[in-house]
Structures are given as structure tokens and as C-alpha cells.
Amino acid sequence: MCGICGILNLKSPAPINNNHLRQMTYALGHRGPDETGAYIDNWIGLAQSRLSIIDLSSGSQPIHNEDQSLWIIFNGEIFNYPEIRESLIKNGHKFYTTTDTEVILHLYQEKKEQCLADLNGQFAFVIWDSVKNEFFAARDRVGILPLFYKIENEKLIFASEAKAIIEISDSVTKFDPIGLDQIFTYWTNLPGRTAFKDINELAPGHYLKFSPNNGISIYNYWSLPFDKNLLSEDKSIPDFTAEISDLMKDSIRIRLRADVPVGSYLSGGLDSSGITAFVKNYFNNELRTFGITFQEESFDESEFQNLVIKHLSTNHSEVHATNEDIGKYFSDIVYYGEKPIIRAAPVPLYLLSKKVRDEGYKVVLTGEGADEIFGGYNIFKETKVRKFWSVNPDSQFRPKLLQKLYPYIFKDKRLAQTLQTFFKLGIDDPNNDFFSHIVRWNNNLRLKNFFSDDLKEQIGSYNAYDDLKSILPKDFAKWDYVYKAQYLEIITFMSGYLLSSQGDRMAMANSVELRVPYLDHRIIEYMATVPSRFKIRGLNEKYLLKKVFKEFLPERIVNRPKNPYRAPIKNSFINNKFLDLNSILSEKEISHSGIFDSNKVNLLLKKALKAETLSELDNMALAGIISTQFLHNDFINYKRLNVPDDYRFNTFIDKRNISN
């Protein structure tokens, strides 16, 4: 894993400022502290800060092909690179490293953009053809790794994180009103957009091409295949579980490839426990595991972690997340995440990756993606319940289904009635493309009541639902309702929040690489063809995955109710000596950013200071407002980094014949 960045002239050859590459690479130093490298010619400057994991000695980037006509900078891992390399050697290609980076370059040389179909991995990379002056950039299928870009002064500026672009931009950085509207609707931006005006993100499953004659074009090379033919309904449960088990084993096997030790996150839930169990049972690895414990008992899962640790005899380390810590480091996770955050959950993961790095590890396996791919979230079960309500309005089972889903709430009659009313919204329109998510998204819309009149005016008539609808597959309306729910969850929450704000950004802040076995594209494509009734059996979530792991884990782990990963907000922010809310949320600061209504923010703060508890919506509003204020201070009021005079590239290739 690395940080990559660069500058491309879009109109004609012109000097590339070497100091700009130094500034950008320095801003990405946390992503790759091991070494740096750069390439410059008349058209382009490429730079990279490397986290060395494969071929520690000779894997310096940028890397070139045999005749140095092609150059690549690469962030990520290609897990099937040995097999591809062997095939390329048979075709006459010659390699000077043993890296996966060089494999991509030679595969591109042979197949151009068609090479992407062969890659099993997580990646963002840029290839420059110095003979044809052609630029190619690509991002992995589901967006595990990021790539941002901005067009300015007839140049394309690109980087693994927006901060590297902001570092050298000539224009003043501003918030994008539409980007903010999306975040306070979906918790994240829709693919391609960011919180910053004129800074874009290459969408998952897309590539970007440029040549002087044709300009910039962006193409989609992979989409979630829920519209493909379903597997036979006659297939048995043992058939499904055997095939999933084989896919999981191979996904984990190739993700253990590294020239450094590989650890694993362990939460005590099914997903991370299952990965750990497979590593232990099939690969005989004495796996190091890492987990989080919480000060607040309602968030803590150490009981289940300890059960798995004892069962699998792992060598385990943990980080204890106190409420004070969560408030203290909240500003850090906003800086690294580069978008408003509606939750506090990224903070403990940031602390966990620091623990991993302090223990001498660079790589960990993690359980992200299992809930989305195998049907684990409550929102999928809620959708089944609401669908039943819609088509069976007189059924006596209507209230009982919701009670089965949330038994603890039905101990309080008032809460139970509120919940039933909440989930009845929209059930008269089961064919709505957003039927599964509309209740929650409509609830999120109330967060925008805190927006200032000025921001509301800038947003104007923009409708985030219409925007999302415009990018849905053409035949989306015909899909199974559970598939629809999965698709929406994957392209919004998973790709935009889970893999970013809680994933790559929190790990790479401490120079740690996450590997995500459940998001092997072979598993995604297989599960997309499994009939939904096998994913959620009645209201039993992740039914097939539970069957796969049943023989390897304690029954309490396999059948425990789904407990979403969360972290406390109000109790972490209020009366925290590291978080001066009276200053952060003062009328002066709120008015200066111009994003929120200072009177409404003041009322929320008073409520938070006085009340014993806050509603879920108020907690989200508090986190969202504070994080946006931090983001404003970090990037709108941006102060350029002080790059040391002695900061130099370890490798520097200068092919310019234009004086700088």
C-alpha cells in the first residue's frame, strides 16, 4: 500500500514543478513511510510514498517496463499476481522485480484496459505511456482504495487523498454544497463526488483515460452483477456452503501473501471470527489478532472476543477506547477521513491501527463487506418485514415480526409503538426503488434542518434521491427487493463510508494495510447469483455464512444476534477536556464556516450539555456538525505544510528536456 500522486499537462508539454511533487508526497507520508520515488518528463510528474509489503528490497516506484516506455505508480495489492506473472513470462515479458506493481504494468502492455478483468485485488494505479503520451488510471471494483483528481490550470492533479491536491492547488478550497447535502443524506457522497468543490473521486469500478487528441474519458469496467442469472433454486444448502467455503479459503489464502507478517482484526462477531478460524484451521498460521474494548459496556464486545481467542488460541492484543479518547482523537479522524462524519465509530479503529503498527505489523485481515454481500444488516430484515406488511395488510403476524426483530424495544410500549409507526412509512409503495432505505434516509433528512439559510440557498432544488436514481442500473426496478437493498447499501454506505471513513483512511493514517477477504470479486459475483431466500432465512441473517463457519466457531458466536459496530458520541464529546465544544460550536466559529444555523447549533449544544441521553438523530447531528467544523479548519482554512528542506525522493527519474 502507498500514497500516489501526480500532475499531468492536458494541453501541451510544460515544466512540472518538482517542489509540487515533494509537497504532495509529503502530505501523503502517513500512507507510505518506507521510501519515496518520482518520475518526471515533459508531460507528467508521478510520485509515490511507499509502504513496503511485497519485494521489500527492489520494489521502489515508479516502475517501468523493459524499454522504459511505460511507467506506473500503484497503491494496493494484486493478490493473484504470481499466477499472472508466470503467464506473462511465458509470453516473453521480462521482469526486474518480484512486485505485483510490475505485473500490472506488463499486463497493461499486453491487454490495455482489459487487464482490469484479470486483477484480483484492491488497487488504485496510474500508468503513463511516455511514447504515445497516454494516461491511464483505474480504481478497484468496490472502492477499497481511493483516487482523487482535480482539473486546474490545464492540468490534471491526482492523489490518493484530497489533501495532497489541496496542498498545491492555486484556487481556494471550498465546500461543495451538493457534496454536503449528499453526506447528510447518505452518510457519504455518491460515487465520484466529494465534500470539496471541484475535487472529484474516481468511482469504484471505473478507469480514466487521457491523450492529447482525445482528452479525458471515464469508463465503467465492472458493476455489481445482481441482474445476472440466478443459481438453480434446486441447489441444496450443503452445495451452497461448500462452494462458499472454497471461495473463502482461496480468498484468504491469496490475501496471506506478503513479505511481512499478516495479522487479523477480531471483534468477536461472526465475520472477523470466521476469517480468523479459517486462517487457523486451513493455513496453520499462528495468527496475531487485534481488537477493541470500550469503556461503555453497551458498546463493548470483549466477552465474545475472549470466547473466540480462547477457542482458537490466538495471540491477541487489544486497545481500550475510553470516551475521553474518542473525543480527543475525533479531530484526527476528520483530518485523515476528509469528509464530515456522522458517527464516532472511526476513532476506535484509528486507535486500533495505531496499536497494530506499534506491535510491528503492517497488514491485517478484516471482516468488512460480509454484511453487505451475505445479507447481515438489520436493514435487510426490516425490508423483508415491511414488504410483508405491504402485501399482507391484515395479517395478525405484522406486529410479531417486528417484535422478533427488535425484542428489547418491545419491553417499552411507547418505544414499540414509535418503532411500528416509523417503519410503516412508505409501505404503501413497495415498488419504490428506495423502499428498503427510504425510512432511514428520510430520517437523515432532518439533519439538514441544521443547515444555514445560505447553504440551503446554494443547494437550491437539488434532490439527492433523483441524483442516486440517475445512476441506478436500467433494469433495477425489476430486481428482487433484497438485491435492491444490497445494491444501495454497497454503493453508498459500504464503498463511501465503511471502506473509506472506517476502513482505508483509519488504517493508512498509521501506515497499516487492510485486506478484505469477503470483497474478493469472485465471492461478490457468486453471492449476487444466490437467491435472496438463502441469504436471509426467515429473519435469520447471513444464513449461509453461518453454515460455513458453524464447525469452526462456538455456537454462541455463530448464532449471536447481529450487533452493529458503534461508538458513543454524546458521552465522548461532552465535558471532554480535549474537546472545547463552547469554542468549536460558538456563534463566531459557526458563522465563519457558514454551513450551519448558529441558533439551532446552540440549542443542540445546550440540549447535549443538559440531557442525560440524546436521540440517535441528535447524536448524529452533533458528530456531523463538529466534524464539519473540524474539516473547515483543516482544509478550507488550509495552511500549507512546512516541507523540510532536506526532504528528498529516494528515487528520482528525470526525463525532461524542457528547462524547469
XYZ file of C-alpha atoms in Angstrom, residues 206-525:
320
model
C -14.047 2.847 -13.210
C -10.986 3.879 -15.164
C -9.887 7.218 -16.630
C -8.041 7.696 -19.923
C -6.321 10.728 -21.419
C -4.495 11.512 -24.628
C -3.751 14.957 -26.119
C -6.003 14.221 -29.107
C -8.969 12.742 -27.239
C -8.860 14.487 -23.869
C -10.239 12.844 -20.707
C -12.752 9.997 -20.756
C -14.074 7.906 -17.851
C -15.457 4.386 -18.261
C -17.164 1.813 -16.062
C -15.484 -1.612 -16.291
C -17.347 -3.537 -13.555
C -20.750 -3.347 -11.898
C -22.468 -5.303 -9.159
C -23.925 -8.277 -11.039
C -27.278 -8.697 -9.291
C -29.030 -8.723 -12.663
C -27.271 -11.900 -13.807
C -28.935 -15.313 -13.927
C -29.623 -16.832 -10.528
C -28.146 -20.125 -9.468
C -30.549 -23.040 -9.553
C -33.249 -22.955 -6.917
C -32.742 -26.722 -6.759
C -29.231 -26.361 -5.381
C -29.011 -27.629 -1.807
C -27.810 -25.732 1.245
C -24.749 -28.036 1.503
C -23.932 -27.223 -2.142
C -24.038 -23.500 -1.435
C -21.977 -23.742 1.736
C -19.337 -25.969 0.119
C -18.883 -23.549 -2.774
C -18.772 -20.505 -0.483
C -16.284 -22.274 1.774
C -13.977 -22.987 -1.173
C -14.167 -19.376 -2.332
C -13.485 -18.078 1.177
C -10.497 -20.377 1.637
C -8.920 -19.237 -1.608
C -9.668 -15.586 -0.932
C -7.941 -15.816 2.446
C -5.081 -17.903 1.033
C -4.058 -15.302 -1.522
C -4.564 -12.459 0.974
C -1.970 -14.029 3.258
C 0.658 -13.410 0.563
C 3.170 -10.894 1.869
C 6.835 -10.481 2.734
C 5.832 -9.178 6.163
C 3.667 -10.789 8.905
C -0.121 -10.624 8.460
C -2.474 -10.170 11.426
C -6.253 -10.010 11.727
C -8.836 -7.777 13.346
C -11.074 -9.681 15.763
C -14.275 -8.098 17.061
C -15.997 -11.197 18.408
C -18.594 -11.095 15.645
C -19.149 -13.800 13.046
C -17.287 -12.093 10.199
C -13.867 -11.461 11.739
C -14.086 -14.634 13.843
C -14.783 -16.712 10.726
C -11.736 -15.332 8.927
C -9.556 -15.999 11.959
C -10.914 -19.549 12.247
C -10.189 -20.314 8.592
C -6.636 -18.988 8.867
C -6.066 -21.098 11.960
C -7.640 -24.299 10.619
C -6.605 -24.283 6.972
C -3.284 -22.459 6.920
C -1.777 -23.324 10.317
C -0.874 -19.712 10.899
C -0.180 -18.597 14.445
C -2.245 -15.550 13.700
C -1.882 -12.338 15.680
C -5.269 -10.811 16.348
C -6.176 -7.273 17.364
C -9.397 -5.999 18.909
C -11.149 -3.071 20.576
C -12.679 -2.878 24.031
C -14.871 0.016 25.154
C -15.294 1.924 28.385
C -19.073 1.863 27.944
C -20.470 -1.615 28.482
C -23.237 -1.248 25.890
C -20.614 -0.875 23.147
C -18.144 -3.455 24.424
C -17.845 -6.934 22.882
C -14.850 -8.210 24.826
C -16.896 -11.121 26.212
C -17.264 -12.523 22.704
C -13.715 -11.627 21.701
C -12.396 -13.591 24.653
C -14.558 -16.564 23.724
C -13.026 -16.683 20.221
C -9.498 -16.018 21.490
C -9.776 -18.955 23.873
C -11.387 -21.208 21.260
C -8.745 -20.506 18.593
C -5.785 -19.849 20.929
C -4.782 -16.646 19.147
C -2.052 -14.283 20.276
C -4.258 -11.278 20.933
C -3.676 -7.588 21.607
C -6.342 -5.008 22.273
C -6.778 -1.281 22.529
C -9.138 0.134 25.153
C -11.215 3.011 23.774
C -12.292 5.368 26.534
C -14.875 8.073 25.986
C -12.142 10.632 26.544
C -10.023 9.035 23.807
C -12.905 9.099 21.341
C -13.399 12.822 21.877
C -9.670 13.531 21.951
C -8.905 11.914 18.590
C -12.087 12.894 16.767
C -10.349 15.803 15.036
C -7.605 13.436 13.834
C -10.025 11.090 12.115
C -11.695 14.026 10.366
C -8.313 15.159 9.025
C -7.492 11.711 7.705
C -11.045 10.974 6.534
C -11.534 14.272 4.657
C -15.325 14.383 4.952
C -17.956 15.138 7.599
C -18.527 12.119 9.829
C -21.973 11.366 11.262
C -20.617 8.807 13.759
C -17.757 8.433 16.232
C -17.073 4.827 15.196
C -13.936 5.583 13.124
C -11.994 6.751 16.199
C -11.524 3.350 17.902
C -10.477 1.892 14.530
C -7.897 4.652 14.195
C -6.583 3.747 17.653
C -6.623 0.058 16.722
C -4.490 0.571 13.617
C -2.027 2.529 15.742
C -1.851 -0.456 18.091
C -1.233 -2.771 15.119
C 1.606 -0.583 13.891
C 3.107 -0.255 17.369
C 3.140 -4.065 17.569
C 5.248 -4.179 14.398
C 2.540 -5.184 11.903
C 1.762 -3.551 8.561
C -1.020 -5.835 7.274
C -4.277 -7.107 8.800
C -7.249 -9.070 7.503
C -10.621 -7.539 8.289
C -14.279 -8.574 8.067
C -15.733 -5.623 6.147
C -18.185 -6.458 3.396
C -19.683 -9.641 4.853
C -22.896 -7.939 5.989
C -23.459 -6.299 2.613
C -22.616 -9.351 0.499
C -24.170 -12.116 2.634
C -27.205 -10.198 3.950
C -26.291 -9.329 7.517
C -27.692 -5.902 8.288
C -30.956 -5.236 10.072
C -31.987 -3.005 7.186
C -32.313 -6.113 5.001
C -34.521 -7.838 7.572
C -36.519 -4.649 8.094
C -37.125 -4.624 4.353
C -38.499 -8.166 4.497
C -40.800 -7.213 7.373
C -42.025 -4.049 5.669
C -42.529 -5.919 2.398
C -44.675 -8.480 4.262
C -46.654 -5.671 5.879
C -47.227 -4.117 2.475
C -48.598 -7.232 0.771
C -50.374 -8.612 3.880
C -52.032 -5.551 5.458
C -54.478 -7.587 7.561
C -52.076 -10.244 8.818
C -52.001 -10.872 12.564
C -48.265 -11.516 12.248
C -47.430 -7.912 11.358
C -46.527 -6.673 14.874
C -44.992 -10.017 15.832
C -42.413 -9.842 13.027
C -41.072 -6.506 14.212
C -41.072 -7.755 17.791
C -38.985 -10.723 16.693
C -36.522 -8.345 15.043
C -36.245 -5.921 17.980
C -37.423 -7.799 21.110
C -35.672 -5.438 23.530
C -37.618 -2.427 22.257
C -40.983 -4.107 22.785
C -40.369 -4.133 26.519
C -41.305 -0.448 26.331
C -44.802 0.011 24.837
C -44.167 3.645 23.888
C -40.961 2.797 22.035
C -42.635 -0.183 20.387
C -45.443 2.000 19.051
C -42.959 4.606 17.832
C -40.961 1.928 16.022
C -44.038 0.496 14.329
C -45.088 3.954 13.165
C -41.555 4.644 11.928
C -41.348 1.503 9.807
C -44.858 1.884 8.388
C -43.720 4.952 6.465
C -43.640 4.204 2.750
C -45.051 0.662 2.944
C -47.839 1.643 0.556
C -45.215 1.907 -2.204
C -43.269 -1.382 -2.155
C -42.142 -0.893 -5.769
C -40.247 2.275 -4.892
C -36.602 1.763 -5.912
C -35.599 3.024 -2.462
C -38.209 1.050 -0.500
C -35.528 -0.585 1.675
C -33.744 2.634 2.633
C -36.314 5.389 2.335
C -37.344 5.291 6.007
C -33.799 5.758 7.268
C -32.784 8.232 4.592
C -35.882 10.341 5.223
C -34.957 10.343 8.893
C -31.460 11.560 7.980
C -33.008 14.460 6.048
C -33.853 16.020 9.405
C -30.124 16.537 9.916
C -30.278 19.158 7.179
C -32.541 21.294 9.368
C -29.281 22.483 10.921
C -28.019 23.869 7.586
C -27.740 27.644 7.322
C -30.103 29.561 5.047
C -27.141 30.417 2.834
C -26.192 26.754 2.343
C -29.823 25.812 1.672
C -29.949 28.524 -0.997
C -26.774 27.165 -2.632
C -28.212 23.638 -2.643
C -31.376 25.008 -4.205
C -33.671 22.467 -5.823
C -31.072 19.698 -5.866
C -32.546 16.340 -4.852
C -30.139 13.626 -3.666
C -32.705 10.900 -4.404
C -33.006 11.966 -8.047
C -29.223 12.005 -8.324
C -28.945 8.455 -6.984
C -31.795 7.266 -9.188
C -29.943 8.567 -12.256
C -27.050 6.139 -11.704
C -29.097 3.005 -10.982
C -28.928 0.112 -13.476
C -31.556 0.317 -16.212
C -33.445 -2.778 -15.064
C -33.139 -2.004 -11.340
C -36.928 -1.799 -10.902
C -37.226 -5.481 -11.863
C -34.735 -6.736 -9.281
C -35.587 -8.754 -6.186
C -36.235 -6.319 -3.311
C -33.411 -7.770 -1.175
C -30.975 -7.380 -4.084
C -32.076 -3.766 -4.407
C -31.372 -3.208 -0.729
C -27.943 -4.841 -1.009
C -27.047 -2.788 -4.077
C -27.991 0.507 -2.434
C -26.102 -0.386 0.731
C -22.979 -1.349 -1.222
C -22.717 1.701 -3.486
C -23.449 4.177 -0.686
C -22.616 3.035 2.844
C -20.049 0.325 2.097
C -17.990 1.954 -0.643
C -18.341 5.532 0.539
C -18.232 5.166 4.324
C -17.294 1.717 5.589
C -14.306 1.142 3.297
C -13.205 4.764 3.494
C -14.040 6.585 6.734
C -13.812 3.412 8.836
C -11.501 1.467 6.532
C -8.578 2.629 4.420
C -8.335 6.105 5.962
C -8.209 4.930 9.565
C -5.682 2.195 8.793
C -3.404 4.151 6.483
C -3.325 7.049 8.934
C -0.985 4.737 10.842
C 0.603 3.059 7.783
C -1.396 -0.169 8.071
C -2.889 -2.066 5.130
C -6.333 -3.663 5.438
C -7.126 -6.744 3.376
C -10.778 -7.643 2.906
C -11.388 -11.340 2.068
C -15.184 -11.013 1.786
C -14.762 -8.488 -1.034
C -12.892 -10.795 -3.367
C -14.815 -10.137 -6.591
C -15.356 -13.882 -7.068
C -17.292 -14.003 -3.785
C -19.301 -10.885 -4.641
C -20.210 -12.257 -8.067
